[in-house]
mmCIF file of C-alpha atoms in Angstrom:
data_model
loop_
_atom_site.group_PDB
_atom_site.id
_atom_site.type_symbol
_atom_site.label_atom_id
_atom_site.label_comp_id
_atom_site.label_asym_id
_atom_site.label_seq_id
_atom_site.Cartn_x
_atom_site.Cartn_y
_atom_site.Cartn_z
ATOM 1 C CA UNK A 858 4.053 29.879 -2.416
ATOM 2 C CA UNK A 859 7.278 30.903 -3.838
ATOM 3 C CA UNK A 860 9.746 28.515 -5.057
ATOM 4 C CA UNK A 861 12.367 27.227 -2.708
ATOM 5 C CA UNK A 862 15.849 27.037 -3.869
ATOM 6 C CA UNK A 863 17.866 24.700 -1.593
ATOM 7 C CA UNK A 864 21.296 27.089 -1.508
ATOM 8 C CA UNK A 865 22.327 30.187 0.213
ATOM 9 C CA UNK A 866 22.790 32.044 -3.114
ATOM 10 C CA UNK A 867 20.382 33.446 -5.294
ATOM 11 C CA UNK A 868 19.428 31.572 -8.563
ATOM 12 C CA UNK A 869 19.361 32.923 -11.547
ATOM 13 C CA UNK A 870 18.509 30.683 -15.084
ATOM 14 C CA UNK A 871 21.174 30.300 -17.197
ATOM 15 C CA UNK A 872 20.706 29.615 -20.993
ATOM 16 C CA UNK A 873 22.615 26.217 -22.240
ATOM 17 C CA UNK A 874 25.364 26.830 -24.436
ATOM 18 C CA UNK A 875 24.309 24.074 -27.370
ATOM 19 C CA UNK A 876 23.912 24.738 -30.508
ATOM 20 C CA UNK A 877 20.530 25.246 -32.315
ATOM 21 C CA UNK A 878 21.001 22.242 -34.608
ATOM 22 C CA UNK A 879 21.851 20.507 -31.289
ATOM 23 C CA UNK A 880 19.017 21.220 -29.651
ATOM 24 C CA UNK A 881 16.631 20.254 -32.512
ATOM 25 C CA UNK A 882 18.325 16.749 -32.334
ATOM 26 C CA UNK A 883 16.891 16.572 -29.267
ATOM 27 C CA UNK A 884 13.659 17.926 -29.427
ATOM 28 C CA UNK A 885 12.697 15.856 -33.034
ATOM 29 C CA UNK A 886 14.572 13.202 -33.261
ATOM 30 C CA UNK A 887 13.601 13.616 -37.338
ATOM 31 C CA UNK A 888 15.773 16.509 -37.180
ATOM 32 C CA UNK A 889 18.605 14.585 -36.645
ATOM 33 C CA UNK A 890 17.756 11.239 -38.096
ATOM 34 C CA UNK A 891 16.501 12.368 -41.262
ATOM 35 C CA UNK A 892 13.489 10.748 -43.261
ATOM 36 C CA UNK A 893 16.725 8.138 -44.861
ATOM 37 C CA UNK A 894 17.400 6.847 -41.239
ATOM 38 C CA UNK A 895 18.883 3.236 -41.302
ATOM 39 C CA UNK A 896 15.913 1.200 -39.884
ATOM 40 C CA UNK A 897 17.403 -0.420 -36.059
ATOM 41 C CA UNK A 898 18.227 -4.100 -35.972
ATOM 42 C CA UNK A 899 15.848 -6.059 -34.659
ATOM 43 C CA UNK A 900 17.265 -6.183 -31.680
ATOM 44 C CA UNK A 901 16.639 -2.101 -31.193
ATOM 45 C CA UNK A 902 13.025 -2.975 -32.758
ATOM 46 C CA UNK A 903 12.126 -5.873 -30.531
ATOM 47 C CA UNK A 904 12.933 -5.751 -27.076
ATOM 48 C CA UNK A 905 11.507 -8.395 -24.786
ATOM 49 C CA UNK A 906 8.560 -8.119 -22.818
ATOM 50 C CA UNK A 907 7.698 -9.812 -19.669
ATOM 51 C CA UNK A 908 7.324 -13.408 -20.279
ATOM 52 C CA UNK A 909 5.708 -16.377 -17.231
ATOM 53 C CA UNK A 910 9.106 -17.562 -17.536
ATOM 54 C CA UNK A 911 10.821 -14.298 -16.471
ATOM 55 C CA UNK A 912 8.367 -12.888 -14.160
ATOM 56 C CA UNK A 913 10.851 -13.758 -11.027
ATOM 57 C CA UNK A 914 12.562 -11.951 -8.754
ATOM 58 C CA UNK A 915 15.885 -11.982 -10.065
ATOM 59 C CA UNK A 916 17.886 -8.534 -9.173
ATOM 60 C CA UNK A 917 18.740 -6.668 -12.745
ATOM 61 C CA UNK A 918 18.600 -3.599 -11.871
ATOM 62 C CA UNK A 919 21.282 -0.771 -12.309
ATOM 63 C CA UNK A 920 21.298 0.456 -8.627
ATOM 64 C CA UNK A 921 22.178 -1.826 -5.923
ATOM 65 C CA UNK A 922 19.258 -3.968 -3.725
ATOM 66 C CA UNK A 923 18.016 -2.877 -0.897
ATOM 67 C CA UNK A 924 17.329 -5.207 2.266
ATOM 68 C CA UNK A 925 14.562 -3.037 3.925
ATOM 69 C CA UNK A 926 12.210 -3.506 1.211
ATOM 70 C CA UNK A 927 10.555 -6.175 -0.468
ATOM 71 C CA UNK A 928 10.536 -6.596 -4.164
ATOM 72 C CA UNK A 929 8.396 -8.403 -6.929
ATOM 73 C CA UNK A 930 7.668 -8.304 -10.364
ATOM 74 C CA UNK A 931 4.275 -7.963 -11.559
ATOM 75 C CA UNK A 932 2.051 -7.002 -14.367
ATOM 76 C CA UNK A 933 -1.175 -4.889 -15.175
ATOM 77 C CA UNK A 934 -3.012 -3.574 -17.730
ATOM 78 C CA UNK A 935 -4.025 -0.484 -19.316
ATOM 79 C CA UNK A 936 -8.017 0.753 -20.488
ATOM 80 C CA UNK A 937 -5.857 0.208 -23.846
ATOM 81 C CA UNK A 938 -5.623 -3.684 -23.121
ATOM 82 C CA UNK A 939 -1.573 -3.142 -23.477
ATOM 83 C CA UNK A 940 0.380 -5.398 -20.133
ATOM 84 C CA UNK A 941 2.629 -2.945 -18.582
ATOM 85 C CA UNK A 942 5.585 -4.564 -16.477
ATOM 86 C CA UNK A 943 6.529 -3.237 -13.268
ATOM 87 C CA UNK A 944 8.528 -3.779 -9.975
ATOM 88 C CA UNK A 945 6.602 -3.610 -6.850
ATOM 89 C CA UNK A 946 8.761 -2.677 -3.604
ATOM 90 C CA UNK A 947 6.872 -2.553 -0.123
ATOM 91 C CA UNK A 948 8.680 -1.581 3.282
ATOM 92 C CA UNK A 949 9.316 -4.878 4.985
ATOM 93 C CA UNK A 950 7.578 -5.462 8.468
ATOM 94 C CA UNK A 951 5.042 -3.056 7.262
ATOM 95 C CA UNK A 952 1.464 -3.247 8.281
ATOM 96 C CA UNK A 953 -2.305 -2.116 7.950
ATOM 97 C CA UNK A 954 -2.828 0.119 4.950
ATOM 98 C CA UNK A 955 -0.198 2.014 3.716
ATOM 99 C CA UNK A 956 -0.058 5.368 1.115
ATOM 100 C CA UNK A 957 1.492 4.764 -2.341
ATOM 101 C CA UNK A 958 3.024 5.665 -5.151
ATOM 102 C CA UNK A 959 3.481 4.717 -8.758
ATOM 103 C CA UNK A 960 6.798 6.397 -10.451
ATOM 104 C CA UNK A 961 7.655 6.208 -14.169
ATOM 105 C CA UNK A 962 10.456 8.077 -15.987
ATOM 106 C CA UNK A 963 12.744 9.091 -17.605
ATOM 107 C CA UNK A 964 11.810 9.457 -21.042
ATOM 108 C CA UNK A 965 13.126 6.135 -23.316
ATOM 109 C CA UNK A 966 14.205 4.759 -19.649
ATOM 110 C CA UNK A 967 13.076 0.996 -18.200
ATOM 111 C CA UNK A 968 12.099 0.971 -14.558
ATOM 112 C CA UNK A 969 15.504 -0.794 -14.114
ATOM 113 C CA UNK A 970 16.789 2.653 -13.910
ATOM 114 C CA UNK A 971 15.890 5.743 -12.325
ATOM 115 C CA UNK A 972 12.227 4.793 -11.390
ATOM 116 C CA UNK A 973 12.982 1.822 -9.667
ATOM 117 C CA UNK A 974 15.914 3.847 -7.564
ATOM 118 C CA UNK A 975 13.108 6.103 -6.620
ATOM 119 C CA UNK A 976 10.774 3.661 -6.251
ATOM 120 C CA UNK A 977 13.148 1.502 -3.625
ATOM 121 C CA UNK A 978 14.523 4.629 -1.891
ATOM 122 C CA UNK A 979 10.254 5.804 -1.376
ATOM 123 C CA UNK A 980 9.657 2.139 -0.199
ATOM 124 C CA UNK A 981 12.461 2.381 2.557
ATOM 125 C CA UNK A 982 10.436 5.487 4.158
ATOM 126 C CA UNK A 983 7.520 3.574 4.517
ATOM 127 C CA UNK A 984 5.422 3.993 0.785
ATOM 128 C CA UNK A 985 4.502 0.961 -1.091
ATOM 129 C CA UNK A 986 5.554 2.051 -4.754
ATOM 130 C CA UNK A 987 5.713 0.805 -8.612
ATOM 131 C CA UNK A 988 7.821 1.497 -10.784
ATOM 132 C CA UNK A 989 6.611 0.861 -14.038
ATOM 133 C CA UNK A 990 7.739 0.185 -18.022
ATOM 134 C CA UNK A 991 5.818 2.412 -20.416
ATOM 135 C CA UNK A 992 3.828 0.948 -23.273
ATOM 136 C CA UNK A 993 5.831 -0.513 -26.112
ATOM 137 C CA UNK A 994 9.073 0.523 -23.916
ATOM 138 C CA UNK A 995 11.171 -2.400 -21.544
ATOM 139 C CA UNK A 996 9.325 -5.387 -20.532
ATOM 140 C CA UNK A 997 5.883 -4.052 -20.891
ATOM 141 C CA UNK A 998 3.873 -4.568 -24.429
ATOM 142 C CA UNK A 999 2.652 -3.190 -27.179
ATOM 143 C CA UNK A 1000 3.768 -3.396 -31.030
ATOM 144 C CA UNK A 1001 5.219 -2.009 -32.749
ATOM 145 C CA UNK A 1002 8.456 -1.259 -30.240
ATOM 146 C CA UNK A 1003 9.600 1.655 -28.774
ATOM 147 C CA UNK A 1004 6.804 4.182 -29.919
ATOM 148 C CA UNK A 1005 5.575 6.811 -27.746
ATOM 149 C CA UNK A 1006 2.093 8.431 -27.410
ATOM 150 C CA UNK A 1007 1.267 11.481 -25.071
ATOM 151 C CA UNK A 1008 -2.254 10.158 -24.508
ATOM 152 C CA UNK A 1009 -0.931 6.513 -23.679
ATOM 153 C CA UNK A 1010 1.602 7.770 -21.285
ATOM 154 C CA UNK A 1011 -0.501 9.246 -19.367
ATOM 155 C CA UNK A 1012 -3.478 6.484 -19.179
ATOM 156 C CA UNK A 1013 -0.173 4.428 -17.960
ATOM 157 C CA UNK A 1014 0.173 6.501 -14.796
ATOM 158 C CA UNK A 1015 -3.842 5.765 -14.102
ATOM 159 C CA UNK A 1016 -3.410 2.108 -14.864
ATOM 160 C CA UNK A 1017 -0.737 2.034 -12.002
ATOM 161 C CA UNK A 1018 -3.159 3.816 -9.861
ATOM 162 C CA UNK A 1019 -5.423 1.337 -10.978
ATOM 163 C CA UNK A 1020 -3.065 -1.637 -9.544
ATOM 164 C CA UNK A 1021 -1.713 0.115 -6.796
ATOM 165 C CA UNK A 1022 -5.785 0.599 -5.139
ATOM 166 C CA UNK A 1023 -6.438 -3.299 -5.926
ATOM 167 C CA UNK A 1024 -4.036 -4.197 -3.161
ATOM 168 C CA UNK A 1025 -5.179 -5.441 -0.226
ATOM 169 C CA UNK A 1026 -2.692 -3.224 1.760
ATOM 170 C CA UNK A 1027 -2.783 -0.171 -0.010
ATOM 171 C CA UNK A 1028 -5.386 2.855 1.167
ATOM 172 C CA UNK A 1029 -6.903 3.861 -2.100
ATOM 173 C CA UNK A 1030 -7.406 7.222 -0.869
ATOM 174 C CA UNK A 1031 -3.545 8.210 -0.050
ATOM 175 C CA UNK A 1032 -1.944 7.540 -3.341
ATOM 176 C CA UNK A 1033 0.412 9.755 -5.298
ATOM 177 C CA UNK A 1034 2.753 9.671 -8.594
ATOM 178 C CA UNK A 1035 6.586 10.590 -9.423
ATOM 179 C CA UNK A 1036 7.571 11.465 -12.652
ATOM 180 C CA UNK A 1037 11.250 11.996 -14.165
ATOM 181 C CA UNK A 1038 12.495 13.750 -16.878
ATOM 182 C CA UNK A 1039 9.917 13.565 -19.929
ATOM 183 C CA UNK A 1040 7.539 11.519 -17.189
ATOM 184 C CA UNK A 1041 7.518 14.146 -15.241
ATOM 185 C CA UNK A 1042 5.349 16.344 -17.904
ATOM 186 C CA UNK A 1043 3.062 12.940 -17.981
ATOM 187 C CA UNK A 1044 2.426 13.034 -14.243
ATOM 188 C CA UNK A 1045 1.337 16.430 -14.335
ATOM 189 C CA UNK A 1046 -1.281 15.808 -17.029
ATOM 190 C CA UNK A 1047 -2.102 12.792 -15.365
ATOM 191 C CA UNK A 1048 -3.316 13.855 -12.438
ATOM 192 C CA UNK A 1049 -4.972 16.981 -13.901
ATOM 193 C CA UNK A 1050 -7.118 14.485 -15.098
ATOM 194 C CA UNK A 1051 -7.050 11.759 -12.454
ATOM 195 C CA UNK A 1052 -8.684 12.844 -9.531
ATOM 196 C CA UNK A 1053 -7.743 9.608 -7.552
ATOM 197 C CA UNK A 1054 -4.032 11.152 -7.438
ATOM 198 C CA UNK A 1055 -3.821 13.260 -3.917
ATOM 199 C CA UNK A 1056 -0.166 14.702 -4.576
ATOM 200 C CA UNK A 1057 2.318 14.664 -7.394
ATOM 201 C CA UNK A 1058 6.381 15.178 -7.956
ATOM 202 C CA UNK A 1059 7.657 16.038 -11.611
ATOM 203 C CA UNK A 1060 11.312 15.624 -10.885
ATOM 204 C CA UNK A 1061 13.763 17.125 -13.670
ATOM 205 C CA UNK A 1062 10.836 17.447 -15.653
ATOM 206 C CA UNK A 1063 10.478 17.675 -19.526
ATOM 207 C CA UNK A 1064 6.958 18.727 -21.141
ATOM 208 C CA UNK A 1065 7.631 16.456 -24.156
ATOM 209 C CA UNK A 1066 5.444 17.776 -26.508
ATOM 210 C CA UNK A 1067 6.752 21.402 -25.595
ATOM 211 C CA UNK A 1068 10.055 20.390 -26.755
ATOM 212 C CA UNK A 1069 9.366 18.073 -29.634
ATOM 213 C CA UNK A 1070 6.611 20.995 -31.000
ATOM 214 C CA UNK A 1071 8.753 23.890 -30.266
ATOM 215 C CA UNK A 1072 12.275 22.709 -29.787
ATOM 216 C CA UNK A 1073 14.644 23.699 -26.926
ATOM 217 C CA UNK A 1074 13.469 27.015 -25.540
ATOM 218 C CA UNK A 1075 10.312 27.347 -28.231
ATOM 219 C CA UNK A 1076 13.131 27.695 -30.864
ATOM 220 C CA UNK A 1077 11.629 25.905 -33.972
ATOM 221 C CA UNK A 1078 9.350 28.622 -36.016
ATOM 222 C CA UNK A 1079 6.949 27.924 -38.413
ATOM 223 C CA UNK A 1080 8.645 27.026 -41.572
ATOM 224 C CA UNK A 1081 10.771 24.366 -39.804
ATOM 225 C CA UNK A 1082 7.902 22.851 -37.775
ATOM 226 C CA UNK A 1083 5.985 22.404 -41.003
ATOM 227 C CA UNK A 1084 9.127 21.118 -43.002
ATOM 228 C CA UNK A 1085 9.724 18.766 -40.084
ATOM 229 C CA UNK A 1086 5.601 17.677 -40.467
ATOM 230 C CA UNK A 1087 6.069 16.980 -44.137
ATOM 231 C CA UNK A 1088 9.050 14.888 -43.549
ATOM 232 C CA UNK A 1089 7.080 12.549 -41.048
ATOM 233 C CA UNK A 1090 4.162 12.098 -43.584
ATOM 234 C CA UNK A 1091 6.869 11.064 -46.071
ATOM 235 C CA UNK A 1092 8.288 8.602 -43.696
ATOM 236 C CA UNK A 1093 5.018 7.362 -42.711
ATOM 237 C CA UNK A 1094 4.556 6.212 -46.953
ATOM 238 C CA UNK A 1095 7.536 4.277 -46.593
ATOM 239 C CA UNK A 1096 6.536 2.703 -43.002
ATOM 240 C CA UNK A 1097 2.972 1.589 -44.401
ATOM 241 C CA UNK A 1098 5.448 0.427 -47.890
ATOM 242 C CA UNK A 1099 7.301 -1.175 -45.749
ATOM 243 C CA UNK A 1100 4.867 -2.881 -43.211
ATOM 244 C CA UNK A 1101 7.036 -1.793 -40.558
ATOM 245 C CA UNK A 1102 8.723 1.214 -38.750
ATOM 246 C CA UNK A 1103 11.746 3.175 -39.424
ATOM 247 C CA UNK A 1104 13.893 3.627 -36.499
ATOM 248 C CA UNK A 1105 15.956 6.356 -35.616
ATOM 249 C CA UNK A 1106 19.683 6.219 -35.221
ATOM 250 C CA UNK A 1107 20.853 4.682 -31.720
ATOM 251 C CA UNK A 1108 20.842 7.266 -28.897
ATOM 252 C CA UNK A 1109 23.274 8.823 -27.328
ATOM 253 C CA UNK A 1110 26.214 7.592 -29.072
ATOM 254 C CA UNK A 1111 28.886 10.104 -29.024
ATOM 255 C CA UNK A 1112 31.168 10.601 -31.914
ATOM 256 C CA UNK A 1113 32.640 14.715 -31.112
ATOM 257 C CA UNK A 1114 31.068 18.119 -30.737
ATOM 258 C CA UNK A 1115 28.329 17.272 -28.954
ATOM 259 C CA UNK A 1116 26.644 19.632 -26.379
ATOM 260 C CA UNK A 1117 27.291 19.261 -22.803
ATOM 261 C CA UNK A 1118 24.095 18.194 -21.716
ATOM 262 C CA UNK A 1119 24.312 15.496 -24.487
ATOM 263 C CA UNK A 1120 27.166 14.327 -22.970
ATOM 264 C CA UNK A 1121 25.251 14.006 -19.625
ATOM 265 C CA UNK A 1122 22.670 11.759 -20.879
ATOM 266 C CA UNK A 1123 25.183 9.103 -22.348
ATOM 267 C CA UNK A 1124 27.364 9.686 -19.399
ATOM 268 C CA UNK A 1125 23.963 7.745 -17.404
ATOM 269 C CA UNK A 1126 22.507 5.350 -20.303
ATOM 270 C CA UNK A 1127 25.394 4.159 -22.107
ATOM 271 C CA UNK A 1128 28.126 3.930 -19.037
ATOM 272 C CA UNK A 1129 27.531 1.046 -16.649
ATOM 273 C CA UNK A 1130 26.059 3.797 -13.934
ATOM 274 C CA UNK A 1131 22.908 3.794 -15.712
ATOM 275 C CA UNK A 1132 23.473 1.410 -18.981
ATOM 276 C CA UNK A 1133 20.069 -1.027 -19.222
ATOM 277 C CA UNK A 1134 20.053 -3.124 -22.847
ATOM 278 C CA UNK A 1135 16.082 -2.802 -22.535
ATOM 279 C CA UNK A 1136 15.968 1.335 -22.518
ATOM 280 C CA UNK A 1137 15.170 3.457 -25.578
ATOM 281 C CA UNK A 1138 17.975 5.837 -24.659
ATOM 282 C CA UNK A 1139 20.855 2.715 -24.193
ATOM 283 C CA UNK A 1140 21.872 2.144 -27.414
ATOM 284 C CA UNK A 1141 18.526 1.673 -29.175
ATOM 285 C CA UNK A 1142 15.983 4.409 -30.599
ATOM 286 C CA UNK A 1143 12.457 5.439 -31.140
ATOM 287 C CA UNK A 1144 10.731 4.987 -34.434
ATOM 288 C CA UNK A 1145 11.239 8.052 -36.780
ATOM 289 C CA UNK A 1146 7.538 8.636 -36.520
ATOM 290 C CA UNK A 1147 6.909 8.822 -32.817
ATOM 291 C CA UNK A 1148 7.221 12.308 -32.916
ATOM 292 C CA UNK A 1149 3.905 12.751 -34.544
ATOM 293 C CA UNK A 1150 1.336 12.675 -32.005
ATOM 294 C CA UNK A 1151 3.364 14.833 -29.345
ATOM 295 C CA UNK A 1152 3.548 17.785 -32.246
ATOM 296 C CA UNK A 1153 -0.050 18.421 -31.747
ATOM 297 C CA UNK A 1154 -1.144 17.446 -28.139
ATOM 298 C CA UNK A 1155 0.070 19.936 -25.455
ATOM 299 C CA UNK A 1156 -0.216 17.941 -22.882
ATOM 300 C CA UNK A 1157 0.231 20.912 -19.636
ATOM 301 C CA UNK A 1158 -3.082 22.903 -20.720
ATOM 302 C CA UNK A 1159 -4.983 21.946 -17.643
ATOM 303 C CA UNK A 1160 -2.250 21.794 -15.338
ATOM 304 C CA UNK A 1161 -4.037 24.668 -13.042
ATOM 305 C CA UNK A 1162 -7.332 21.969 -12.055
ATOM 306 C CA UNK A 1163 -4.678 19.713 -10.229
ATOM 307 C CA UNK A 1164 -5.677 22.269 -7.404
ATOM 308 C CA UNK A 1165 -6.526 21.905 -4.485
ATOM 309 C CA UNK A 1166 -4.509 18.426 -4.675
ATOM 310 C CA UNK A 1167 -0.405 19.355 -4.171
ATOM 311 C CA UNK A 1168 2.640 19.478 -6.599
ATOM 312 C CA UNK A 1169 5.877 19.774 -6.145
ATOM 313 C CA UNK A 1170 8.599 20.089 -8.578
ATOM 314 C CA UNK A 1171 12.464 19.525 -8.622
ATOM 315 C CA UNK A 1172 14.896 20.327 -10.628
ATOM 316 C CA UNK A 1173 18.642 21.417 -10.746
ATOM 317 C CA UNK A 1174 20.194 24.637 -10.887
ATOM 318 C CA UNK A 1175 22.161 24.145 -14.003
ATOM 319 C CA UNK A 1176 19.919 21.797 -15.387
ATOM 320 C CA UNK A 1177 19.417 22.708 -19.457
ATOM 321 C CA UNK A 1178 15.850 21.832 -18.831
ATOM 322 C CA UNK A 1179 15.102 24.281 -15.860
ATOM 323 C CA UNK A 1180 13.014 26.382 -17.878
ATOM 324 C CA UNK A 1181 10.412 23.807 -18.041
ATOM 325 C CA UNK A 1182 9.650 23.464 -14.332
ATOM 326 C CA UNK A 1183 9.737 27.029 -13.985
ATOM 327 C CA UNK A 1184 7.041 27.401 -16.590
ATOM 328 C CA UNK A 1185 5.183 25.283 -15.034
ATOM 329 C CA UNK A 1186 5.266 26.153 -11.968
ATOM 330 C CA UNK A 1187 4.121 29.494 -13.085
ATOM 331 C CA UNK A 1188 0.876 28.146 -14.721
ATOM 332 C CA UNK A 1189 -0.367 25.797 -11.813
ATOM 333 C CA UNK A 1190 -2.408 26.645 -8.678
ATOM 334 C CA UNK A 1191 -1.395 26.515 -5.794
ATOM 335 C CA UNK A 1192 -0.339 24.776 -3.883
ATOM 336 C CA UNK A 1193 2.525 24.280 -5.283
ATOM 337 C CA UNK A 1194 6.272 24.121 -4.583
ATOM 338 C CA UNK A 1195 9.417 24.501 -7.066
ATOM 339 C CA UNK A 1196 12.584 23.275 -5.199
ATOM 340 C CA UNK A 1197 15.794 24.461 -7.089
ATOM 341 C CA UNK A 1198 18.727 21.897 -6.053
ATOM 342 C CA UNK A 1199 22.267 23.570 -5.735
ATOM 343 C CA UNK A 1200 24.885 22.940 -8.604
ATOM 344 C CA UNK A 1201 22.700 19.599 -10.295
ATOM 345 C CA UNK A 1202 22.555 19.368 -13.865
ATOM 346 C CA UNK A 1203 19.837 17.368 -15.531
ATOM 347 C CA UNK A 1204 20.913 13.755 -15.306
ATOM 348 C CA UNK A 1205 22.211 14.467 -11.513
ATOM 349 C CA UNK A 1206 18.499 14.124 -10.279
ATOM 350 C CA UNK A 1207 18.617 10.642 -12.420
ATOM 351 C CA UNK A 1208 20.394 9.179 -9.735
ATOM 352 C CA UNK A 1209 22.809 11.336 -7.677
ATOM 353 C CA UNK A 1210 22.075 9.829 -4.058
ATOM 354 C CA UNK A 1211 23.571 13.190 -2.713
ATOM 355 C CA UNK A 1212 21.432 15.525 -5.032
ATOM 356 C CA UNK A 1213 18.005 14.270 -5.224
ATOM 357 C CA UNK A 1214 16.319 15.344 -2.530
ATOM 358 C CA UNK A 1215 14.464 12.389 -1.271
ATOM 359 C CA UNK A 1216 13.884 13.979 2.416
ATOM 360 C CA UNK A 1217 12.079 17.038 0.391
ATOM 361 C CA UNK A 1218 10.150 14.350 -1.235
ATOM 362 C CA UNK A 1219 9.371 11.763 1.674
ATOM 363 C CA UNK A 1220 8.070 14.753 4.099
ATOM 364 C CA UNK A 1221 5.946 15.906 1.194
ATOM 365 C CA UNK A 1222 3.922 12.675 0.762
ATOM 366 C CA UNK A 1223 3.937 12.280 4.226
ATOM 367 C CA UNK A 1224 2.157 15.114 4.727
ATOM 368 C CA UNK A 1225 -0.219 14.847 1.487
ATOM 369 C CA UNK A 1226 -0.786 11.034 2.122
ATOM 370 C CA UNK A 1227 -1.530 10.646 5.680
ATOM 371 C CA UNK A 1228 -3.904 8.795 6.992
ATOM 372 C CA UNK A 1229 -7.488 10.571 8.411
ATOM 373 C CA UNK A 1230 -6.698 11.625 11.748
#
């Protein structure tokens, strides 16, 4: 199938106009914080999970509520025995079984943000869906805070499965997965090797260790790779000195210079349209070594035995991160679909009501999750 591109025009990529040293602050994070980084205060270090006494229905969320769906709070856990947090929204005057879907994403985002808006907008066309906290990320557990495994993430996106099937109105056999941004390279690996997911969306995706191996289009060679390894084993003597993690400088603060696409992301997490105090990328930061595990775990190898079940990616036409859809869109089976959204830059599929194509995505599941005839 070839890919569709949602414009009159013809598409053609276009390279982002950043900075090499730019990029690899991206794509490392030790790059750019250095093995000296300032460790983060403890509120960075330590944000709150989900306690009895929070585990309400209070609305804190950074996209408005909607009234055709009903929400709760609720928790599971992962084969890992970490309690991941998530918001459960299910269409209201629904009944019988009904197709799901869990949704995770962005990268160092809560569920407050773009998951649950896709999570809510999926529930209002007739999915029961989850949108989840990672481990060691928002309201879900885990210690120490805010570190990040390849492997983890994606046993996440099977724990949801896990919770979604136990529901007493949920057909077991009709569930799917969305993933944004860096969660959108986890869904793909996670139901290459879940067979229990029927269909799959990678929305604005990022294959995280792609970019933290290889740096913004495969730009990091050998030398810097290994000078970037040595530096983490250094840090990790004076985390285990220490008894505790380094952090990394706060995200997405801007102080000048910075690339455009930088820009973009603290244009959503640290300006109230997509601001959360519990996300990674608001203000706070990942340890210096969570790189590590993501340098040496490609986690896209097997993307081609998600066939026969479906995929479908999205991403936008001027997004800095195209290349990463189209690659792999190239290396899966079909079928397969890569939908190229007009004039949308990274962060516009974050939350852009107008851009993210949420008909595309509805009549997709529809079609992949419907029930036996």
């Amino acid at each position: 199938m070839t890919p569709t591109i949602e414009t009159n025009g013809t598409v053609t990529p276009d390279s982002p106009d950043v900075s090499r040293r730019s990029l690899l602050k991206m794509s490392t994070g030790i790059a750019a914080a250095g093995v000296g980084a300032i460790a983060a205060s403890s509120a960075h270090a330590q944000p709150q999970t989900l306690s009895a006494a929070k585990r309400i229905d209070k609305w804190d969320k950074v996209f408005p509520q909607s009234d055709k769906v009903q929400h709760r709070k609720i928790t599971f856990q992962n084969r890992y025995g970490i309690t991941l947090a998530g918001d459960l929204y299910q269409p209201k005057n629904a009944s019988g079984r009904l197709a799901a879907l869990a949704v995770s994403g962005p990268f160092g985002a809560v569920k407050e943000q773009s998951s649950g808006l896709y999570a809510q907008t999926m529930a209002e066309r007739g999915f029961i869906t989850l949108a989840f906290d990672p481990s060691y990320t928002g309201e879900s557990s885990g210690s120490p805070r805010n570190v990040a495994s390849p492997d983890i993430s994606v046993e996440d996106f099977s724990a949801a499965v896990d919770c979604l099937g136990l529901l007493p109105n949920v057909d077991r056999e009709r569930i799917g997965i969305i993933g944004i941004c860096g969660w959108g390279g986890m869904a793909l690996s996670a139901a290459a090797v879940d067979k229990r997911i029927k269909a799959v969306v990678a929305s604005t995706m990022y294959d995280m260790t792609r970019v933290m191996s290889k740096g913004y289009n495969d730009s990091v060679a050998l030398e810097q790779r290994t000078q970037i390894l040595e530096q983490l084993g250094q840090q990790r003597w004076k985390d285990a000195e220490a008894g505790k993690p380094a952090y990394q400088p706060p995200y997405n603060e801007l102080k000048g210079g910075e690339a455009q696409f930088l820009v973009e992301y603290a244009d959503y997490y640290r300006t109230p349209r997509g601001y959360h105090p519990r996300a990674v990328n608001s203000g706070n930061a990942w340890t210096i070594t969570t790189p590590l595990p993501f340098m040496n775990l490609p986690i896209l190898s097997y993307i081609r035995e998600i066939a026969p079940r479906p995929i479908l990616l999205v991403h936008g036409e001027k997004a800095h991160s195209r290349y990463f859809s189209e690659t792999a869109y190239a290396a899966a089976a079909e079928p397969k679909e890569l939908v190229i959204v007009p004039n949308a830059v990274h962060t516009d599929l974050y939350d852009r009501i107008d851009k993210i194509p949420f008909d595309k995505l509805t009549a997709f599941f529809q079609k992949n999750l419907a029930a036996p005839a």
